[in-house]
Coordinates of C-alpha atoms and ligand atoms in Angstrom, one line a residue:
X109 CA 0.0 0.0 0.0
X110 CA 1.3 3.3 -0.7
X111 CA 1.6 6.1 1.8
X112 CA -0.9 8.0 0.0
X113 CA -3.2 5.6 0.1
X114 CA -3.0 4.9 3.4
X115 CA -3.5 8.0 4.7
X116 CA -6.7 8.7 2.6
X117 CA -7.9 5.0 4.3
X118 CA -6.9 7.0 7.8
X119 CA -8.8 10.3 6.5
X120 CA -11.9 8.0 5.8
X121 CA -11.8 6.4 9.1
X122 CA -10.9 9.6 11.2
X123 CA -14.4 11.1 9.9
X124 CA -16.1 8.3 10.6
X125 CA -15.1 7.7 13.8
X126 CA -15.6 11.0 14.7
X127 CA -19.2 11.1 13.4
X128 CA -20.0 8.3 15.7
X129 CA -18.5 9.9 18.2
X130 CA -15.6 7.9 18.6
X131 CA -13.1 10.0 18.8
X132 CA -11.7 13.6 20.5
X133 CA -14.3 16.2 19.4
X134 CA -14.0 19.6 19.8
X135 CA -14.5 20.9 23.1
X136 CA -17.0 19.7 25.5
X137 CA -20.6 21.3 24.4
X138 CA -22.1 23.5 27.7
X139 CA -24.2 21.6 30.1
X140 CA -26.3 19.8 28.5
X141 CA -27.2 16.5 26.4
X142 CA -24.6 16.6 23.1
X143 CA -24.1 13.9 21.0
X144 CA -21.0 12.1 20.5
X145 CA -19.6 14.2 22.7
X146 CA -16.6 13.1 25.0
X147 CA -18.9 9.9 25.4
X148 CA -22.1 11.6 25.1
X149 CA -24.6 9.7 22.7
X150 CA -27.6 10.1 20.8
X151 CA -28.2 6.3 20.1
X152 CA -27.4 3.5 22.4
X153 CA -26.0 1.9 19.2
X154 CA -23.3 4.5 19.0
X155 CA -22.9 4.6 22.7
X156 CA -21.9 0.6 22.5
X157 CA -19.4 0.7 19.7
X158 CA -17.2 3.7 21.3
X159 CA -17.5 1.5 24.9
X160 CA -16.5 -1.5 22.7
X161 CA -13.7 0.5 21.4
X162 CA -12.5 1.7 24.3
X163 CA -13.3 -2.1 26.0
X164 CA -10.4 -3.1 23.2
X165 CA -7.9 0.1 24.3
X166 CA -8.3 -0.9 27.4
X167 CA -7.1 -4.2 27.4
X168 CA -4.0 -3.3 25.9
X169 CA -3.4 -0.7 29.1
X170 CA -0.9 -1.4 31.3
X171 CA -2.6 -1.4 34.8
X172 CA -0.6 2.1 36.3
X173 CA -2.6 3.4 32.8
X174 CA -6.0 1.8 34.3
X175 CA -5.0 3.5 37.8
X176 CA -4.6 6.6 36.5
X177 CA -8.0 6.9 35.3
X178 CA -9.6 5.9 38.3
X179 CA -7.6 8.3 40.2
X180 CA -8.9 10.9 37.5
X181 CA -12.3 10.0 38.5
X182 CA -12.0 10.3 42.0
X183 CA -9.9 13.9 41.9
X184 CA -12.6 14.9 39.8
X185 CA -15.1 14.2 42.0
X186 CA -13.4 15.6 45.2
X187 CA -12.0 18.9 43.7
X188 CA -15.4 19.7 41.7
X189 CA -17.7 18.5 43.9
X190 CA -19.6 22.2 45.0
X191 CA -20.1 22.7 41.4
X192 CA -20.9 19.4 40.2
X193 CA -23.0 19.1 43.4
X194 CA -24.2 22.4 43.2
X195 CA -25.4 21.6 39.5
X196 CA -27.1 18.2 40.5
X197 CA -29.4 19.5 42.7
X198 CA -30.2 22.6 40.6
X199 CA -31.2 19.8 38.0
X200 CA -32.7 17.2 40.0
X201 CA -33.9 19.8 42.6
X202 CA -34.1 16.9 45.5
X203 CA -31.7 16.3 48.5
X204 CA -29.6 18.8 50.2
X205 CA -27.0 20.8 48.6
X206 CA -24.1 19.9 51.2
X207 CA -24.9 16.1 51.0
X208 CA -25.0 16.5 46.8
X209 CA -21.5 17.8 47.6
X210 CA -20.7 15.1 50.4
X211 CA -21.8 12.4 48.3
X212 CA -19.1 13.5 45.5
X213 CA -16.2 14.3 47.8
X214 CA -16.8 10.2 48.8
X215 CA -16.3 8.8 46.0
X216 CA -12.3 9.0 46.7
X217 CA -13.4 5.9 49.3
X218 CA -14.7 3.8 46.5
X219 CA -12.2 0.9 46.0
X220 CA -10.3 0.1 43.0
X221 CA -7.6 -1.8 41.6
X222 CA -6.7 -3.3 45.1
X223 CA -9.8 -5.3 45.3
X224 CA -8.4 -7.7 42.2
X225 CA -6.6 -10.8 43.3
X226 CA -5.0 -13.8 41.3
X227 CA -5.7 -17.1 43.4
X228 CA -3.2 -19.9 42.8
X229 CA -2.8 -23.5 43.4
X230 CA -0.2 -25.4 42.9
X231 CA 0.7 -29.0 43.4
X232 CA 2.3 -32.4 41.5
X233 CA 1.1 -31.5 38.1
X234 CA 1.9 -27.7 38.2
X235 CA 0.4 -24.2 38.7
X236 CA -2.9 -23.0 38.3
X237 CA -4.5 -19.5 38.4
X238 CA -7.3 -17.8 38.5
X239 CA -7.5 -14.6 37.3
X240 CA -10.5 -11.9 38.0
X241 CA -11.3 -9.9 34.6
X242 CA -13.3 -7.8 32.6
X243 CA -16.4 -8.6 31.3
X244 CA -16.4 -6.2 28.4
X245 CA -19.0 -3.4 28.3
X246 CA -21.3 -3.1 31.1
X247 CA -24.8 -1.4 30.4
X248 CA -25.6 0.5 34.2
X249 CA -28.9 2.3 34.4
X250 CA -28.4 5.1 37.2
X251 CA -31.2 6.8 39.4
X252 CA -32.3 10.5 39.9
X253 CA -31.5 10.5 43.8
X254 CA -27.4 9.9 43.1
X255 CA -27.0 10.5 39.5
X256 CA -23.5 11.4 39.4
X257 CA -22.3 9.5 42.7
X258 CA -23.6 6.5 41.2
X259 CA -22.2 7.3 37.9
X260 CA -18.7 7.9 39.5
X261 CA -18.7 4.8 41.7
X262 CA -19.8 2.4 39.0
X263 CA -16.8 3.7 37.3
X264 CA -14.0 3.6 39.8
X265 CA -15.5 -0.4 40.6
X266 CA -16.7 -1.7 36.7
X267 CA -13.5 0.0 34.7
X268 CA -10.9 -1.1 37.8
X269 CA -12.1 -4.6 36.4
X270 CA -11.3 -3.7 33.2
X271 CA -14.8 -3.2 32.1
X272 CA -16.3 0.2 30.4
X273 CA -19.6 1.4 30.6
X274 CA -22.9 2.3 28.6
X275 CA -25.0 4.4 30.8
X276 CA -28.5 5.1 30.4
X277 CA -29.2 7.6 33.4
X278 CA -32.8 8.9 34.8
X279 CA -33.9 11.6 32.3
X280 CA -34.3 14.0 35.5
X281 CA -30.8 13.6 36.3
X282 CA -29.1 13.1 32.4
X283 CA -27.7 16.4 32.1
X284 CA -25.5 16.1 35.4
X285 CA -24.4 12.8 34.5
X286 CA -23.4 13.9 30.9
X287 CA -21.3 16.4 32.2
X288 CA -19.6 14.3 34.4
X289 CA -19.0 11.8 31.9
X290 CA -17.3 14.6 29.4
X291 CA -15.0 15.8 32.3
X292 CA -14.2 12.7 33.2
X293 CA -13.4 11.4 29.5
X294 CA -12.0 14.7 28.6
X295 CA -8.9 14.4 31.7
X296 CA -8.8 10.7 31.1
X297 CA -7.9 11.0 27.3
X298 CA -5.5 14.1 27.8
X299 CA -3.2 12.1 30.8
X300 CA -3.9 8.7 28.6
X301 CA -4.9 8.6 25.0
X302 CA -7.8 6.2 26.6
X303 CA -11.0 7.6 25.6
X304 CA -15.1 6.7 26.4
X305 CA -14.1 4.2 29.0
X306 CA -17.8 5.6 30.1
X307 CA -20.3 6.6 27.5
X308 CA -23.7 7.9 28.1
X309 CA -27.0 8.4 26.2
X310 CA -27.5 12.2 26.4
X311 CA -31.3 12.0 26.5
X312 CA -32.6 8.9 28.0
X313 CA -36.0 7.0 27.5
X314 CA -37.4 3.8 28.7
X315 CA -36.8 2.7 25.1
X316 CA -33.1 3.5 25.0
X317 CA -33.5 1.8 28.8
X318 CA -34.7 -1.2 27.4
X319 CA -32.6 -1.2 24.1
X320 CA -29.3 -1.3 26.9
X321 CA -30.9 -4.3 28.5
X322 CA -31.6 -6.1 25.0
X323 CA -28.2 -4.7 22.6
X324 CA -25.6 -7.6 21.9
X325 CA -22.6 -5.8 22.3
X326 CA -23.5 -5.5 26.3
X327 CA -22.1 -8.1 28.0
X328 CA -23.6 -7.3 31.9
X329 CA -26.3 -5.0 33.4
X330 CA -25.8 -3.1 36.4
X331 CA -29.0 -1.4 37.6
X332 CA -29.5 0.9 40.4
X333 CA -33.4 1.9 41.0
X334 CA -36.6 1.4 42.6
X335 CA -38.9 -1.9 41.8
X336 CA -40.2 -1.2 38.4
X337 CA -36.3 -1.2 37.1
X338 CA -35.7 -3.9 39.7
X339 CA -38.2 -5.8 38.2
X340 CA -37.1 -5.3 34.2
X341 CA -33.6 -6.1 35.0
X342 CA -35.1 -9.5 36.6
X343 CA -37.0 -10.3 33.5
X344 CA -34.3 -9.8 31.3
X345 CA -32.5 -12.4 28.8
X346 CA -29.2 -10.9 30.0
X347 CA -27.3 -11.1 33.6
X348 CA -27.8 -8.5 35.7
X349 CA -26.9 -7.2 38.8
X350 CA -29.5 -5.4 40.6
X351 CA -29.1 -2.8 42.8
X352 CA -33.2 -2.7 44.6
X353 CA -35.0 -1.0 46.6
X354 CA -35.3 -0.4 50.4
X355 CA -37.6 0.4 53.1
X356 CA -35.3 0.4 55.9
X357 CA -37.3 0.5 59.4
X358 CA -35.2 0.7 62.6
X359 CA -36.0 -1.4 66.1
X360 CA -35.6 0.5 69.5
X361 CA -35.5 -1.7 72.2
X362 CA -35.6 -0.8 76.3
X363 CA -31.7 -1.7 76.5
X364 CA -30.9 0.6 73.8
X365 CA -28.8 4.1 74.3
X366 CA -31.8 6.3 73.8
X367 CA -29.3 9.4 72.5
X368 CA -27.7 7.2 70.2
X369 CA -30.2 6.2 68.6
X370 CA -32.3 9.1 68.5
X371 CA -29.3 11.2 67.0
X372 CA -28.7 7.8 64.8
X373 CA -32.0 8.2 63.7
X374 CA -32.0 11.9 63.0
X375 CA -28.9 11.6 61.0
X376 CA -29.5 8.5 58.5
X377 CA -32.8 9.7 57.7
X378 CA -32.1 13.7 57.3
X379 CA -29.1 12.7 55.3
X380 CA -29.8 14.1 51.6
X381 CA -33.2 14.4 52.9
X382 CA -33.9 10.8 52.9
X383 CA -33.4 9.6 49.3
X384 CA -30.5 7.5 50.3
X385 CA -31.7 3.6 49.9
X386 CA -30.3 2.9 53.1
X387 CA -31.8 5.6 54.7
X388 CA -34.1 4.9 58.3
X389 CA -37.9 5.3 56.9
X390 CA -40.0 3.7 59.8
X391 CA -39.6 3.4 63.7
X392 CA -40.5 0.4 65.6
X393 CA -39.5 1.4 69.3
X394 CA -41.1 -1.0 72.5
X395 CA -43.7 0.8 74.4
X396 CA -41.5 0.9 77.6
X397 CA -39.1 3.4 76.2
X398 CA -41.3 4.8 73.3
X399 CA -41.8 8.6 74.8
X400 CA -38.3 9.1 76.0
X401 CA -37.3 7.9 72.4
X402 CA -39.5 10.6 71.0
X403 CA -38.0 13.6 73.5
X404 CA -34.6 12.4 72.4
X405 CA -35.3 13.0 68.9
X406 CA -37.0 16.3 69.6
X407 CA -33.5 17.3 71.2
X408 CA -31.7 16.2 68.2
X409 CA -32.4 17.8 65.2
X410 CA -36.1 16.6 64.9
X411 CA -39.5 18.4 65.0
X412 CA -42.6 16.5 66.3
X413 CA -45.7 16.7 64.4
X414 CA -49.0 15.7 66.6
X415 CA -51.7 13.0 65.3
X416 CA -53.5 15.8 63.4
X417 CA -50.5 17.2 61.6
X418 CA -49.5 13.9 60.9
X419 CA -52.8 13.0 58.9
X420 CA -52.7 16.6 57.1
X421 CA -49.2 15.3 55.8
X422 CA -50.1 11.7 55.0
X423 CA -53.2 13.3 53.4
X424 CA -51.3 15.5 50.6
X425 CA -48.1 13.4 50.7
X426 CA -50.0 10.4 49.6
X427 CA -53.1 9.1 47.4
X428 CA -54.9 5.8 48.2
X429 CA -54.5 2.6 46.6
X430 CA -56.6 2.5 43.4
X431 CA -57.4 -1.4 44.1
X432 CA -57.7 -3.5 47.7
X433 CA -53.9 -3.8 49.1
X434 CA -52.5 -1.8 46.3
X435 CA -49.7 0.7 46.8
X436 CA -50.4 4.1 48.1
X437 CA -49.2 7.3 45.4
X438 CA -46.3 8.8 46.3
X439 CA -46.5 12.2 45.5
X440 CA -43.5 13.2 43.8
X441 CA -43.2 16.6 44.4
X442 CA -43.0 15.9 48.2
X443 CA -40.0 13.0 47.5
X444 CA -36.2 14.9 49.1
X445 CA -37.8 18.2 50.3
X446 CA -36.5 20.0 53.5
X447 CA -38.1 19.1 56.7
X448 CA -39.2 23.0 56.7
X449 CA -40.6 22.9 53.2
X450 CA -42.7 19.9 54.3
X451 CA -44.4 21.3 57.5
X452 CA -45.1 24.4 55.5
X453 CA -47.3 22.8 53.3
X454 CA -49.5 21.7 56.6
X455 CA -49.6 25.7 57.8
X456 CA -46.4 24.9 60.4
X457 CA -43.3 27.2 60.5
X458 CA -40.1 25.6 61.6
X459 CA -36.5 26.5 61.7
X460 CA -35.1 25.6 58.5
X461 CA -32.3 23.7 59.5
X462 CA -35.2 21.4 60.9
X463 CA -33.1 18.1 60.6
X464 CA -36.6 15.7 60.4
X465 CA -40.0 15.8 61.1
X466 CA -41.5 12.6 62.8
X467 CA -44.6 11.6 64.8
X468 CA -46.7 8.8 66.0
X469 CA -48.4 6.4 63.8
X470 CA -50.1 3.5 63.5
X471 CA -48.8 0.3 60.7
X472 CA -51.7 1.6 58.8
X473 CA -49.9 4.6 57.8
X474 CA -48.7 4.5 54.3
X475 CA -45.6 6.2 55.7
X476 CA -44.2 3.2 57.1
X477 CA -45.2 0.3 53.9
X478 CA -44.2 2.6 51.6
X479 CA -40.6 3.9 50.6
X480 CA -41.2 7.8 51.1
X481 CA -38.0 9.1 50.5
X482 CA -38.6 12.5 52.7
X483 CA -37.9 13.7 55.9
X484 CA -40.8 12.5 57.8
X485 CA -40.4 9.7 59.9
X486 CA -43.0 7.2 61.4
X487 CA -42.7 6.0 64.5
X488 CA -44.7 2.6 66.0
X489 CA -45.4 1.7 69.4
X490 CA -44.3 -2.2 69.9
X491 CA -45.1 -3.7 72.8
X492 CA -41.7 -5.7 72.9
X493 CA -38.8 -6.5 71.2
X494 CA -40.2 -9.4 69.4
X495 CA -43.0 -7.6 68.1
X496 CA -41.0 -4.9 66.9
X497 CA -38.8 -7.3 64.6
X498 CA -41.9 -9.1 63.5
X499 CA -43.4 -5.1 62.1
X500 CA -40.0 -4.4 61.1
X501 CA -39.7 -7.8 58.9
X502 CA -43.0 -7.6 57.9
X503 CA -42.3 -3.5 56.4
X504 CA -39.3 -4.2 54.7
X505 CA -41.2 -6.2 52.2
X506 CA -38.3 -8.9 51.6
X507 CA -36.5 -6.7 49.9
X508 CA -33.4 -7.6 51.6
X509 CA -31.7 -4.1 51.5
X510 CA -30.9 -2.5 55.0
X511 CA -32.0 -3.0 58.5
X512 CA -31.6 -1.3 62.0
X513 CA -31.1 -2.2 65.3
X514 CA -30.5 -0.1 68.3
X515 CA -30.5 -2.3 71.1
X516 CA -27.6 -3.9 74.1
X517 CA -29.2 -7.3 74.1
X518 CA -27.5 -9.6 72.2
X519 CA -30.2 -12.1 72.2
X520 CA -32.7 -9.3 70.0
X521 CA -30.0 -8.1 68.2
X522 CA -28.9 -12.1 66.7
X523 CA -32.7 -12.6 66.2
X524 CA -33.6 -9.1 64.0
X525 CA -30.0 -10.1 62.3
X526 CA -31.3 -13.6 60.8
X527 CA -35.3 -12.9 60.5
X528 CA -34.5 -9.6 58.6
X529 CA -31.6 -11.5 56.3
X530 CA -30.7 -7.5 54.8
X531 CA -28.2 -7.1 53.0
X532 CA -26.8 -4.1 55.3
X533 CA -28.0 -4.9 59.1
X534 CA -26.2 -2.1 61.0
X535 CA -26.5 -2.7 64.8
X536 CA -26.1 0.8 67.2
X537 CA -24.8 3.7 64.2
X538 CA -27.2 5.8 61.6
X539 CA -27.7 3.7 58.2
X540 CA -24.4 5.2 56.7
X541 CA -22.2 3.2 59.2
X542 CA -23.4 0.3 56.7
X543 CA -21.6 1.6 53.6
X544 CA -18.3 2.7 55.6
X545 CA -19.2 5.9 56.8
X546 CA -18.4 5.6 60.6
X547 CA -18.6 2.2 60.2
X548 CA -16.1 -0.4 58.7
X549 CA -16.0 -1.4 55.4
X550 CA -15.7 -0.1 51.7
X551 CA -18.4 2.3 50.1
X552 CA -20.4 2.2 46.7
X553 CA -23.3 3.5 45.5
X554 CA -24.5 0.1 44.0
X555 CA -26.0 -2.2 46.8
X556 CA -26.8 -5.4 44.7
X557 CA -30.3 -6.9 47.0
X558 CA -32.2 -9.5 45.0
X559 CA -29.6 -10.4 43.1
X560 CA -27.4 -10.9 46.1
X561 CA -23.8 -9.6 45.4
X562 CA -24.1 -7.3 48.2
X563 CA -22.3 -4.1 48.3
X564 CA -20.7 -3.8 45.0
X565 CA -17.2 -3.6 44.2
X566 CA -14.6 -4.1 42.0
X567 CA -14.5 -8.2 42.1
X568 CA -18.5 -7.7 41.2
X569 CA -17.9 -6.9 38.0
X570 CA -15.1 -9.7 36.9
X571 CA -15.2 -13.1 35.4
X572 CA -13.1 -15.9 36.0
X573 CA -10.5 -16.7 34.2
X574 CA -8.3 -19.7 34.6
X575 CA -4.9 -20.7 33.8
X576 CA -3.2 -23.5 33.3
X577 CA 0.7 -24.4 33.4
X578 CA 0.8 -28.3 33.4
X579 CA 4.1 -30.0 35.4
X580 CA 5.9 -26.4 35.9
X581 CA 6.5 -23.9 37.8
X582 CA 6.1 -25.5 40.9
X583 CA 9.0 -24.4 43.4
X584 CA 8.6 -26.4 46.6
Ligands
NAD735 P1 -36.4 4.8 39.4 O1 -36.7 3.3 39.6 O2 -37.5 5.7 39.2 O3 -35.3 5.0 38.3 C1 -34.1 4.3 38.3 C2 -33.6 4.2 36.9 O4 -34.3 3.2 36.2 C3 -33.7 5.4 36.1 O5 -32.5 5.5 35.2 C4 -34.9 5.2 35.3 O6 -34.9 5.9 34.1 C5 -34.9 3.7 35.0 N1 -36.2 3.0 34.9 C6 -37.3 3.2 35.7 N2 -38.2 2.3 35.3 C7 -37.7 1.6 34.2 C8 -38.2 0.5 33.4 N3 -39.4 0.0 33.6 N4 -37.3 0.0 32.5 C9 -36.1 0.5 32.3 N5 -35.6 1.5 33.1 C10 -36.4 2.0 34.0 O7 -35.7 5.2 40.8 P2 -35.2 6.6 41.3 O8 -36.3 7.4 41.8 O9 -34.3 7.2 40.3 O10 -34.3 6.1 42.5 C11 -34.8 5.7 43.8 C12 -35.0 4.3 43.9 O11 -33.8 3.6 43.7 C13 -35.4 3.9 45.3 O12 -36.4 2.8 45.2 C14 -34.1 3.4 46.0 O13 -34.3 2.5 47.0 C15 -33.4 2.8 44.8 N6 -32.0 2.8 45.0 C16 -31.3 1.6 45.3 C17 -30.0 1.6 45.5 C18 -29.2 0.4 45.8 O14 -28.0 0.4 45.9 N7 -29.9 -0.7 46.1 C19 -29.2 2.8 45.3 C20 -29.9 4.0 45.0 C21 -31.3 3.9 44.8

């Protein structure tokens, strides 16, 4: 071939590539949905070759190459996380600014590399290894409550495995995500020459949802939502790991430290305004120590509403089943409002840094069945311990997400552990001692519940690989 030809073949190819997107564009496009943008795609067909691509670049990337990306990701996150944060909640408008912030500046805890291992046996006929790798490109579906926290920490854990991604974020939180993946792309490419290890679809739909869960060229689903996602991911032809929902409710019982788990209480469930997963949504405290429970929480950071107040809120925060033992409508515009902004819809003027509001209720409340993401919290007399784990089993629906004990007594704290079977059961801390966060243990944004992987990390997302030297290699 002569030189000329083959740089016209090159010209031909460069165009092409970069009409799909698939290579460095121009600069990044303002906030906002852009095609073929630094990973931003109008079609998840597009999206899936440049992740393929980038799947194959990958590969050939020396591991300090695969580090430095991740690194990227997280000194992103942490050096831009008031803007990103502050951009996030001006899109999504849920949650609480400094915890949109919070939530970014954590990401730095997500582990990476580290988490791979090579296993080995060896004996009379030689060495054998097993290796933990990449699938190939992973489709992850994202929700509104942590767009780009979820975004972020699928990253650091699928592309540490050498996997890249195709993600198809809520609509209501696309153009945060999009602009985290162009950042992050952007920096990756300029300290690598690896590009779209995460690509995007710029304006999501259930049909570009659906046509991630259904393309070929995706070789593993990752999907972080409530149950109708849950459910789809279930149903569908492909593997999936699925990261469900929650209803966490929380036992008090008469040995617990009444401060701790009043200011436990306060802070799981007033953190981000209760969209976290994992957050506290329903009290089950025994009868014996149920009003000094309530004070406590009055003294720390909550507001108390009385039995009227309580069924003026239930009243425009929720709409009855349509059929017999149907769900109750949420009410979306009341999902990760301030505590504040809540009472003043009932006439009541609080302090705005009103951590929660909470009251009494009875199970028949929809506030404790249903997953209300907001800052009200139920709370249900029990009239012992064992009737408190049999409500709180019976509310977290077998979800197998997060439960909560605050208790000394071994005995209740053993017996909530194996009749709730969570996923997370944190014993004595607010829900975020479950993902690391005063507690021990890693952090991601991905709990996988029905599916049962657990808290996600980098191993999650590998296959196994074994290899195979016969009669060598074997030193002792
Ligand atoms: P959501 O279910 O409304 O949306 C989640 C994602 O799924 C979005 O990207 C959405 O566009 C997509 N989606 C929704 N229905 C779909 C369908 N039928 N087919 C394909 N895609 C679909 O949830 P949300 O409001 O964004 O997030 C809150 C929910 O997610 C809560 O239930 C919460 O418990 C759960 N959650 C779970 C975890 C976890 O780690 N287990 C983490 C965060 C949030």
């Amino acid at each position: 071939m002569t030189q000329a030809t083959a740089d016209a073949i090159r010209s031909v190819v460069e165009e092409v590539l970069a009409q799909l997107g698939n290579g460095p564009v121009a600069a990044p496009s303002a906030h906002g949905a852009a095609a073929g943008n630094w990973g931003v795609f109008r079609t998840v067909d597009e999206a899936v070759v440049a992740a393929t691509a980038a799947f194959e670049q990958l590969q050939e990337a020396t591991m300090e190459t695969r580090n430095k990306a991740i690194n990227i990701v997280k000194h992103i996150c942490d050096s831009q996380a008031e803007e990103l944060g502050r951009l996030e909640f001006e899109e999504t408008k849920i949650g609480k600014l400094e915890h949109k912030i919070a939530k970014l500046q954590i990401i730095k805890d997500v582990p990476g590399t580290e988490f791979l291992r090579t296993d080995a046996v060896t004996g009379d006929h030689g060495l054998t290894i097993t290796e933990y790798a990449g699938f190939g490109v992973i489709g992850a579906i994202t929700p509104v409550t942590h767009s780009l926290p979820t975004l972020a920490g699928n990253f650091v854990s699928m592309v540490s495995a050498g996997n890249t991604i195709v993600c198809n974020p809520h609509p209501s939180g696309a153009k945060i995500a999009c602009e985290g993946v162009r950042r992050f792309n952007k920096a990756i490419y300029e300290a690598t020459g690896l590009n779209n290890l995460v690509t995007i679809i710029g304006e999501p739909t259930l049909e570009t949802a659906e046509q991630v869960f259904s393309h070929r060229g995706i070789k593993l689903l990752c999907v972080t939502g409530g149950p109708g996602v849950a459910r789809a991911a279930l149903a569908s032809k492909k593997r999936a790991i699925v990261a469900g929902p929650g209803n966490p409710p929380v036992v008090v019982d008469e040995t617990a430290d009444i401060e701790n788990a009043a200011r436990s209480i306060v802070t799981g469930a007033a953190f981000d305004n209760n969209l976290l997963c994992i957050g506290e949504k329903e009290v089950f405290a025994v009868e014996s120590i149920f009003d000094d429970l309530m004070q406590a929480v009055g003294r720390n950071g909550g507001y108390r509403l009385n039995a009227d107040q309580v069924a003026q809120l239930t009243k425009l925060a929720f709409s009855p089943p349509k059929e017999a033992g149907g769900h109750w409508g949420l009410n979306r515009d009341f999902i990760g409002r301030d505590a504040s902004w809540l009472a003043a819809q009932i006439g009541l003027n609080i302090p705005a840094d009103t951590q929660i509001i909470y009251g009494e209720t009875d199970t028949n409340n929809p506030f404790v069945p249903e997953e209300q993401m907001m800052p009200f919290i139920p709370f249900v007399r029990a009239r012992n311990a064992d009737h408190a784990i049999d409500l709180a089993v019976e509310f977290e629906h077998g979800f197998g997400h997060t439960a909560i004990i605050h208790s000394r007594n071994v005995r209740n704290m053993s017996k909530m552990g194996r009749r709730a079977n969570s996923t997370l059961f944190v014993k004595n801390g607010p829900c975020s001692a479950g993902l690391g966060l005063g507690g021990e243990g890693y952090l991601s944004f991905s709990i996988a519940t029905p599916t049962g992987e657990g808290v996600t990390n980098p191993l999650t997302f590998t296959r196994q690989r074994r290899c195979v030297m016969v009669d060598d290699l074997r030193i002792i």
